[in-house]
Short mmCIF file of C-alpha atoms in Angstrom, two decimals:
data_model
loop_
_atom_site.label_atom_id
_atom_site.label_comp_id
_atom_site.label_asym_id
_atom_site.label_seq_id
_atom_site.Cartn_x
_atom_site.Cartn_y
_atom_site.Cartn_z
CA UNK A 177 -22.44 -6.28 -0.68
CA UNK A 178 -21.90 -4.37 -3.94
CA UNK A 179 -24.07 -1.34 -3.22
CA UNK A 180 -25.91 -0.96 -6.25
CA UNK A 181 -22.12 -0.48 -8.30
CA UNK A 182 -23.82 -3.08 -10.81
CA UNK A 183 -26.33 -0.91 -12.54
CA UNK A 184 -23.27 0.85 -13.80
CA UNK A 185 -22.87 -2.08 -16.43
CA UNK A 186 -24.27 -1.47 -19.16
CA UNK A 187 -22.69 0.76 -21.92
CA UNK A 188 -25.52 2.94 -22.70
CA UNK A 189 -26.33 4.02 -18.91
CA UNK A 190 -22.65 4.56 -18.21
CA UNK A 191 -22.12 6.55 -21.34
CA UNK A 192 -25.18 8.85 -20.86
CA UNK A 193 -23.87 8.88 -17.46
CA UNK A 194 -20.64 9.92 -18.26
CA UNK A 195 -21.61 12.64 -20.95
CA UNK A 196 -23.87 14.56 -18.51
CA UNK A 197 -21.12 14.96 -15.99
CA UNK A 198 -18.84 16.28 -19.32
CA UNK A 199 -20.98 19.00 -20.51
CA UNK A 200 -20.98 20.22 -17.09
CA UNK A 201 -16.77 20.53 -17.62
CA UNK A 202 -15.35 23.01 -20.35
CA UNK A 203 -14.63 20.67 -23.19
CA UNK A 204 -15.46 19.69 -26.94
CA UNK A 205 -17.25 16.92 -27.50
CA UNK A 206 -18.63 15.42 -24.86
CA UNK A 207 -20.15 13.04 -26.51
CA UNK A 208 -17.30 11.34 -28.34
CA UNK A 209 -15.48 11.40 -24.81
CA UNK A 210 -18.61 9.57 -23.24
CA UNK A 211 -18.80 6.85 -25.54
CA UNK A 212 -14.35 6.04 -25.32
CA UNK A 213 -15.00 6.12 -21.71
CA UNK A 214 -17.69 4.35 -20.94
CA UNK A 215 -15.96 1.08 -20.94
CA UNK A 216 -12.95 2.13 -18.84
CA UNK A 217 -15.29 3.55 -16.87
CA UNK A 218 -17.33 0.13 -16.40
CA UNK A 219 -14.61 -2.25 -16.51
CA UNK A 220 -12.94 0.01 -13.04
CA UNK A 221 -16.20 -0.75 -11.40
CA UNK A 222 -16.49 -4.54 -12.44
CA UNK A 223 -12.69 -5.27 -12.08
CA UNK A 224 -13.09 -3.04 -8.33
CA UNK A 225 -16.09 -5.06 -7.41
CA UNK A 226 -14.73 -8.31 -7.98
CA UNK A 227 -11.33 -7.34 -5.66
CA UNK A 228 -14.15 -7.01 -2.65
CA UNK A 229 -15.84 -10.49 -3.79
CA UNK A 230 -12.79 -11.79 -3.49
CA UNK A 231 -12.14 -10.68 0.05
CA UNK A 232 -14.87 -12.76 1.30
CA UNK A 233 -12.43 -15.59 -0.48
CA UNK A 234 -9.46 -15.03 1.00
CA UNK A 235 -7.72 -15.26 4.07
CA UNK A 236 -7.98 -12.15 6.17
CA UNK A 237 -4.51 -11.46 5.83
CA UNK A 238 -4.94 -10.74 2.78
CA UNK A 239 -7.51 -8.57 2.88
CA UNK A 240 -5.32 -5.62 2.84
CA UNK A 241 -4.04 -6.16 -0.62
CA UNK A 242 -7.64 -7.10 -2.21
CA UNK A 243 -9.28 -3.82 -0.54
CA UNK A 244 -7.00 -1.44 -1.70
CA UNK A 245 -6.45 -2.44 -4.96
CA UNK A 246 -10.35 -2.93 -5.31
CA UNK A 247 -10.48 0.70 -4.00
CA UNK A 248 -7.76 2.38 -6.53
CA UNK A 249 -10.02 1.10 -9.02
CA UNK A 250 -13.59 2.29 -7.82
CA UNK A 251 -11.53 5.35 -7.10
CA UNK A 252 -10.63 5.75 -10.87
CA UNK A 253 -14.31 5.20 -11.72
CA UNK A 254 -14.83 8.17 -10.14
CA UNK A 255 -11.82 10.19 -11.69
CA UNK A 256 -13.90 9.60 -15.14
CA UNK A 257 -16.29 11.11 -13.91
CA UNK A 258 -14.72 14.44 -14.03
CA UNK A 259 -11.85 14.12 -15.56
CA UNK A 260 -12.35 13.02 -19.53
CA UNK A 261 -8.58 13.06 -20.04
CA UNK A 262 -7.46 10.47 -17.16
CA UNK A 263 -4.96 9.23 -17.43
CA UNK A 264 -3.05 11.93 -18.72
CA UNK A 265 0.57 11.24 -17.79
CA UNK A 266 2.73 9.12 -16.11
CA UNK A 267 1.90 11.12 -12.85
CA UNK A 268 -1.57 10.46 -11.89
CA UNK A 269 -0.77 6.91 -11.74
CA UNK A 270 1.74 6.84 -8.71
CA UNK A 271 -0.03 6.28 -5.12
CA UNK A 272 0.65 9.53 -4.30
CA UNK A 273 1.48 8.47 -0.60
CA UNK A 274 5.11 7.10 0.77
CA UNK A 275 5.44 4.78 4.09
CA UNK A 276 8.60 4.23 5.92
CA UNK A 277 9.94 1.07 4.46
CA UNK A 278 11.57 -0.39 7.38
CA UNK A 279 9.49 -0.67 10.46
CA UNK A 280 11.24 0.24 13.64
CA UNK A 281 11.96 -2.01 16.70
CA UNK A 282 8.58 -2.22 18.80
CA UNK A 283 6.45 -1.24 15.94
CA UNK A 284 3.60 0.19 16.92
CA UNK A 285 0.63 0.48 13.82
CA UNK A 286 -1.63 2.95 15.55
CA UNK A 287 1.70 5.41 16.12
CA UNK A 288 2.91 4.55 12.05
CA UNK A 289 2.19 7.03 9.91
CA UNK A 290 1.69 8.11 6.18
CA UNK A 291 3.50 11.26 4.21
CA UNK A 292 1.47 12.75 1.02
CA UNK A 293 3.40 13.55 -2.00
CA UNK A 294 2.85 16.06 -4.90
CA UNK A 295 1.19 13.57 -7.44
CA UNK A 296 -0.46 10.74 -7.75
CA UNK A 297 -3.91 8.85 -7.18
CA UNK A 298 -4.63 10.14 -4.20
CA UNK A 299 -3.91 13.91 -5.13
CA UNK A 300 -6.09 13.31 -8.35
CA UNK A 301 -9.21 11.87 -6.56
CA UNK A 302 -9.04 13.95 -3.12
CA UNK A 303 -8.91 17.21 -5.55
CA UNK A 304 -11.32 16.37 -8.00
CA UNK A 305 -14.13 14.81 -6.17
CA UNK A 306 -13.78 16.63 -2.71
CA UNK A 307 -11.61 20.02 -3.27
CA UNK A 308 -9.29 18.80 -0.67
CA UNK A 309 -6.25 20.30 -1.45
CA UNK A 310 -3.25 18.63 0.87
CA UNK A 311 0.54 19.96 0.99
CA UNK A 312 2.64 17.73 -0.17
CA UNK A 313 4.92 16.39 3.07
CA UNK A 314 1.38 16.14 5.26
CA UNK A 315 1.81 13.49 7.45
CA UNK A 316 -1.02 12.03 9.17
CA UNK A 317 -0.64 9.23 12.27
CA UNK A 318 -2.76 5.97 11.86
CA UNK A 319 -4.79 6.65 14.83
CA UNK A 320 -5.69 9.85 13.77
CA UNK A 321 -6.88 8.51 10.53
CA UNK A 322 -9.02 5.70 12.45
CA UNK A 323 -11.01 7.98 14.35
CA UNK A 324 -11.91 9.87 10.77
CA UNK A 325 -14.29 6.67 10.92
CA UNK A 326 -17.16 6.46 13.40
CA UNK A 327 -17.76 2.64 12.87
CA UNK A 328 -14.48 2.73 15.38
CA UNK A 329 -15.42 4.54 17.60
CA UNK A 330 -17.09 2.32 20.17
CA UNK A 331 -13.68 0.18 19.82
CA UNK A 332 -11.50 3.51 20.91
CA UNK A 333 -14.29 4.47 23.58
CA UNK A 334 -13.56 0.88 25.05
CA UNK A 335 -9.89 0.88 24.90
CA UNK A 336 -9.22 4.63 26.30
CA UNK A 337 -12.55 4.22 28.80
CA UNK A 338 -13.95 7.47 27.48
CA UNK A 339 -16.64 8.92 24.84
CA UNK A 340 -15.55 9.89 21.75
CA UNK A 341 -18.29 11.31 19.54
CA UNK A 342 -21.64 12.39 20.12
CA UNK A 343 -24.47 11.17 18.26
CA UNK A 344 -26.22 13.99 16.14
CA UNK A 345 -29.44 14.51 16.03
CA UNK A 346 -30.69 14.74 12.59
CA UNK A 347 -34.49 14.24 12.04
CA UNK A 348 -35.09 17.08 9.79
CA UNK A 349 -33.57 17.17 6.67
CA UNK A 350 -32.42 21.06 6.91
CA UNK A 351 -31.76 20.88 10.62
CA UNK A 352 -29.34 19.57 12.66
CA UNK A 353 -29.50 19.19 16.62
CA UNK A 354 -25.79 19.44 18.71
CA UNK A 355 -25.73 18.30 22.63
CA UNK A 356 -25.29 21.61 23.79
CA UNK A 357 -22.54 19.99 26.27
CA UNK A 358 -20.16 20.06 23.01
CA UNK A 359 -19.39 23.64 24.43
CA UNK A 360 -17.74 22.62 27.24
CA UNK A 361 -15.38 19.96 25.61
CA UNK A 362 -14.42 22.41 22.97
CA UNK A 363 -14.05 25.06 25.73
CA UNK A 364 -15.98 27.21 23.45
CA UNK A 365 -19.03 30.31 23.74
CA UNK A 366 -22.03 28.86 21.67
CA UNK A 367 -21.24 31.77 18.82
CA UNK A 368 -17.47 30.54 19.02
CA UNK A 369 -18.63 26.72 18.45
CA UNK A 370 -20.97 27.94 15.46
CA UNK A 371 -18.25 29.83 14.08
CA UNK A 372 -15.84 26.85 14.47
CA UNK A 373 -18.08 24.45 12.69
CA UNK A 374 -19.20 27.10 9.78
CA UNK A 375 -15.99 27.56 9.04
CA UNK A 376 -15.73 23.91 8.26
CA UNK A 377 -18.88 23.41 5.92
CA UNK A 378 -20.16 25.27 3.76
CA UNK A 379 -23.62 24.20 4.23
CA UNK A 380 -23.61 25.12 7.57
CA UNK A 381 -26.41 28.61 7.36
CA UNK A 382 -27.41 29.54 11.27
CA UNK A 383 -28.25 28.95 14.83
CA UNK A 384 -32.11 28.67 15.08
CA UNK A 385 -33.12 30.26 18.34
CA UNK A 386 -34.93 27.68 20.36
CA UNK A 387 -36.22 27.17 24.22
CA UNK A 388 -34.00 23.79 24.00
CA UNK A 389 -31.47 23.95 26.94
CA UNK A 390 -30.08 20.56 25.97
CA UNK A 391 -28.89 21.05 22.33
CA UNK A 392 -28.07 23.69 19.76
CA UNK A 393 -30.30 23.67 16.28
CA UNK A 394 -27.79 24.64 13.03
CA UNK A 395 -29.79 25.16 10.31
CA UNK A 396 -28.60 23.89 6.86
CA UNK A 397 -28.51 25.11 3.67
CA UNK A 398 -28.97 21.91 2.06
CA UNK A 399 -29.62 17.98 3.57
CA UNK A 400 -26.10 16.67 5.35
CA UNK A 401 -24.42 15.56 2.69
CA UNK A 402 -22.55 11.88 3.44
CA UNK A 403 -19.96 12.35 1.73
CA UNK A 404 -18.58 16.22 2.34
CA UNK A 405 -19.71 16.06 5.78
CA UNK A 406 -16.76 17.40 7.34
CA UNK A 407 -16.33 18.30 10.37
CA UNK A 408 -19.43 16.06 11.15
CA UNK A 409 -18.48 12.23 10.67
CA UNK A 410 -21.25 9.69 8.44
CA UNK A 411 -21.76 6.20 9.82
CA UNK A 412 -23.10 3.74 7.33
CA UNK A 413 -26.11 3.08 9.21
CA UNK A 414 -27.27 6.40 8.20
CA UNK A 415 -26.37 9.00 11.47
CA UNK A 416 -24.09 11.24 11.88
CA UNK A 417 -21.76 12.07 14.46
CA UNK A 418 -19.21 15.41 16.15
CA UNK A 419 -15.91 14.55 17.93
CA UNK A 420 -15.93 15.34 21.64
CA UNK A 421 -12.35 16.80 21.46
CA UNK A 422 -12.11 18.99 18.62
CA UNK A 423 -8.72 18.38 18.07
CA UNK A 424 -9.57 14.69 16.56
CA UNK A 425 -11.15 16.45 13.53
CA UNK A 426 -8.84 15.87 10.44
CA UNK A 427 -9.97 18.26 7.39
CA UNK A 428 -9.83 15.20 4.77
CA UNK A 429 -12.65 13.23 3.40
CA UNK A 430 -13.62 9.80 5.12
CA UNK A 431 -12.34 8.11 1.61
CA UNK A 432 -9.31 9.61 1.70
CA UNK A 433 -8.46 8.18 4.98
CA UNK A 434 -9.56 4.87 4.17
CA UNK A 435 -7.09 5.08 1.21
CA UNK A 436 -4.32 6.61 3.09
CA UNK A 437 -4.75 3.59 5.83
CA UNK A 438 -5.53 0.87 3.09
CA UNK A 439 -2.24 1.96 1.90
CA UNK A 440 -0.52 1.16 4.72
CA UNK A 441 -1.48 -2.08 5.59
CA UNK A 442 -1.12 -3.14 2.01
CA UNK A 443 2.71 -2.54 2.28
CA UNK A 444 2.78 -3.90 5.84
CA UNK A 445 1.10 -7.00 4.92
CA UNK A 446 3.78 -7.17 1.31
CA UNK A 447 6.78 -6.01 2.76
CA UNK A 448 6.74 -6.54 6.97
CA UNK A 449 5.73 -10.27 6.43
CA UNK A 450 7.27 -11.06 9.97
CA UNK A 451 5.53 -8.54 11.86
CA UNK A 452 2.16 -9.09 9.48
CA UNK A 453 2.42 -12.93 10.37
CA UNK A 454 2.93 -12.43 13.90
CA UNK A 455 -0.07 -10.25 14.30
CA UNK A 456 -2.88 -12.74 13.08
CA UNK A 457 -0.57 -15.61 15.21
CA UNK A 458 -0.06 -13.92 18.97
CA UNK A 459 -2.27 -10.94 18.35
CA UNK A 460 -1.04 -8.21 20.20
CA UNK A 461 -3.12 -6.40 22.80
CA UNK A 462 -2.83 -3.27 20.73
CA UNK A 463 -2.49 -3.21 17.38
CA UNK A 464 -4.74 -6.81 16.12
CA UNK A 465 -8.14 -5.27 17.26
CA UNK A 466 -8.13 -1.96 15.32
CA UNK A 467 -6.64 -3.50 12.26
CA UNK A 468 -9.42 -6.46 12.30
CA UNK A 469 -11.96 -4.34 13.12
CA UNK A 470 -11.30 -1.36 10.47
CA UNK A 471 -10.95 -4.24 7.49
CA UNK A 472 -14.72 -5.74 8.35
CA UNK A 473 -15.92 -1.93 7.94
CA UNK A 474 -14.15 -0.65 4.95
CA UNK A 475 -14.80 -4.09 2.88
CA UNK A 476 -18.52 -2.93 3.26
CA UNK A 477 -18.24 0.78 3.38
CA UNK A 478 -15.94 2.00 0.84
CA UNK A 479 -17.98 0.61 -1.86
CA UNK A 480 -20.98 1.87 -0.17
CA UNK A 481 -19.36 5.27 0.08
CA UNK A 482 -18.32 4.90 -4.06
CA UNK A 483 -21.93 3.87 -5.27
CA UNK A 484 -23.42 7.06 -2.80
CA UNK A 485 -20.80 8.98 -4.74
CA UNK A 486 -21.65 8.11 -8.17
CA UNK A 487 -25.57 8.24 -7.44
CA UNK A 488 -25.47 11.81 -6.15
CA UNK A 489 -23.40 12.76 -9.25
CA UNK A 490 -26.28 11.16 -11.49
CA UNK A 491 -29.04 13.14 -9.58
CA UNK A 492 -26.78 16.09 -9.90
CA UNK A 493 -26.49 15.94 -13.73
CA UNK A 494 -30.52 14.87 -13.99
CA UNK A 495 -31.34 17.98 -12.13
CA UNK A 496 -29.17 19.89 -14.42
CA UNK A 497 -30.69 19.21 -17.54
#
């Protein structure tokens, strides 16, 4: 349930922790930083964790709340991580994301959508742990956001009657295997598709040349990474998947959506109490699905996603020394 966030909570592993990612930054004493830290730094995991204990508590309209806020504060676990100083004003500690208040007549949650703003969590913890860099106004539609996460995606194959991913092939740790028959959904020459996805990930290296009529081999520079996969989406059970249409592929982290989405039905579920009420009461053909279905996965995979996080920053740091 917890994803191995526990081992985090104990002062001297967290402040070790903690001091290895700082002498990777450029600042004075690292140590000294570690130690005031490393409580903050285990108290957001603890107070976090016990948000998502509390979910299997509560009603499941209240879910919302308890997963975002237990997300915020994972999320500023990971902030400490890199950034010795947080918080440092006033700023960092807004949302960083705006919702239309009022919900217009025949409200539709798969059609709302979200707008980014200059500061705030979210700008803090997309730019320091993933390098996404937004522009502030972004908007991005719920559905769009939803199909960021593969766990969905039988759910939206059912609904609109047609595939949306394709499995990846992924055997080999430096080599990755694409149905060849991508080409013709992207509309795209083999060296056009390559050049498409290279110029999404960085870790994408070449084309191997292969007999293989049915798929293309991409050699990697490094093991798929679960966390900056992009444009190729991570499933918790451990595979990896491409969009069929092209155009579904958002350039944001999988954690960023579930933040941006998390947001949203936090507010709904405070503010739209009529329309949040009626939902869970006459379920709506549209809407009640998705919603149900997305707050089952990201209970269980956010954390996951959090711990995978902090783990691969530990290994990073150990390999370092």
């Amino acid at each position: 349930m917890t994803n191995g966030l526990e081992k985090y909570h104990s002062a001297s592993i967290s402040q070790s922790f903690l001091q290895k990612c700082y002498s990777s930054l450029s600042v004075k004493e690292t140590e000294k930083l570690a130690y005031q830290n490393c409580y903050s730094f285990i108290y957001h995991i603890e107070h976090g964790l016990t948000y998502f204990k509390q979910v299997e508590l509560a009603p499941k309209q209240l879910h919302p709340i308890l997963i975002f806020y237990g997300m915020t504060q994972l999320m500023k676990a990971c902030i400490l991580t890199h950034d010795p100083l947080y918080p440092e004003n006033s700023q960092v500690l807004a949302h960083g994301v705006t919702t239309r208040k009022r919900k217009k007549t025949q409200y539709v949650f798969l059609q709302d959508e979200v707008k980014l703003q200059k500061n705030g969590l979210l700008t803090h913890f997309s730019s320091l742990l993933f390098q996404f860099k937004h522009i502030t106004g972004d908007k991005y539609k719920m559905k769009n956001l939803l199909l960021q996460i593969p766990e969905l995606h039988p759910l939206f194959s059912f609904n609109e009657k047609k595939s949306i991913s394709y499995e990846l092939n992924y055997n080999q740790p430096g080599t990755l295997q694409i149905p060849k028959k991508i080409l013709d959904s992207y509309n795209l020459s083999e060296s056009s598709f390559f050049h498409f996805i290279s110029s999404r990930s960085s870790i994408v290296k070449e084309v191997i040349p292969t007999e293989d009529d049915q798929s293309i081999h991409i050699r990697l520079t490094e093991p798929l990474n679960n966390l900056h996969a992009s444009p190729f989406l991570f499933h918790s059970d451990g595979s990896f998947y491409l969009f069929i249409n092209k155009e579904n592929h958002l350039p944001l982290p999988e954690l960023t959506a579930h933040y941006l989405i998390l947001y949203n039905l936090s507010m709904i579920c405070r503010y739209e109490t009529e329309w949040w009420a009626e939902l869970f009461r006459y379920y709506p053909e549209t809407d009640y699905p998705y919603i149900n279905e997305f707050l089952q996965i990201a209970k269980l995979k956010v954390p996951l996603l959090v711990s995978q996080y902090l783990d691969q920053q530990w290994e990073k740091h150990q390999k370092s020394l």
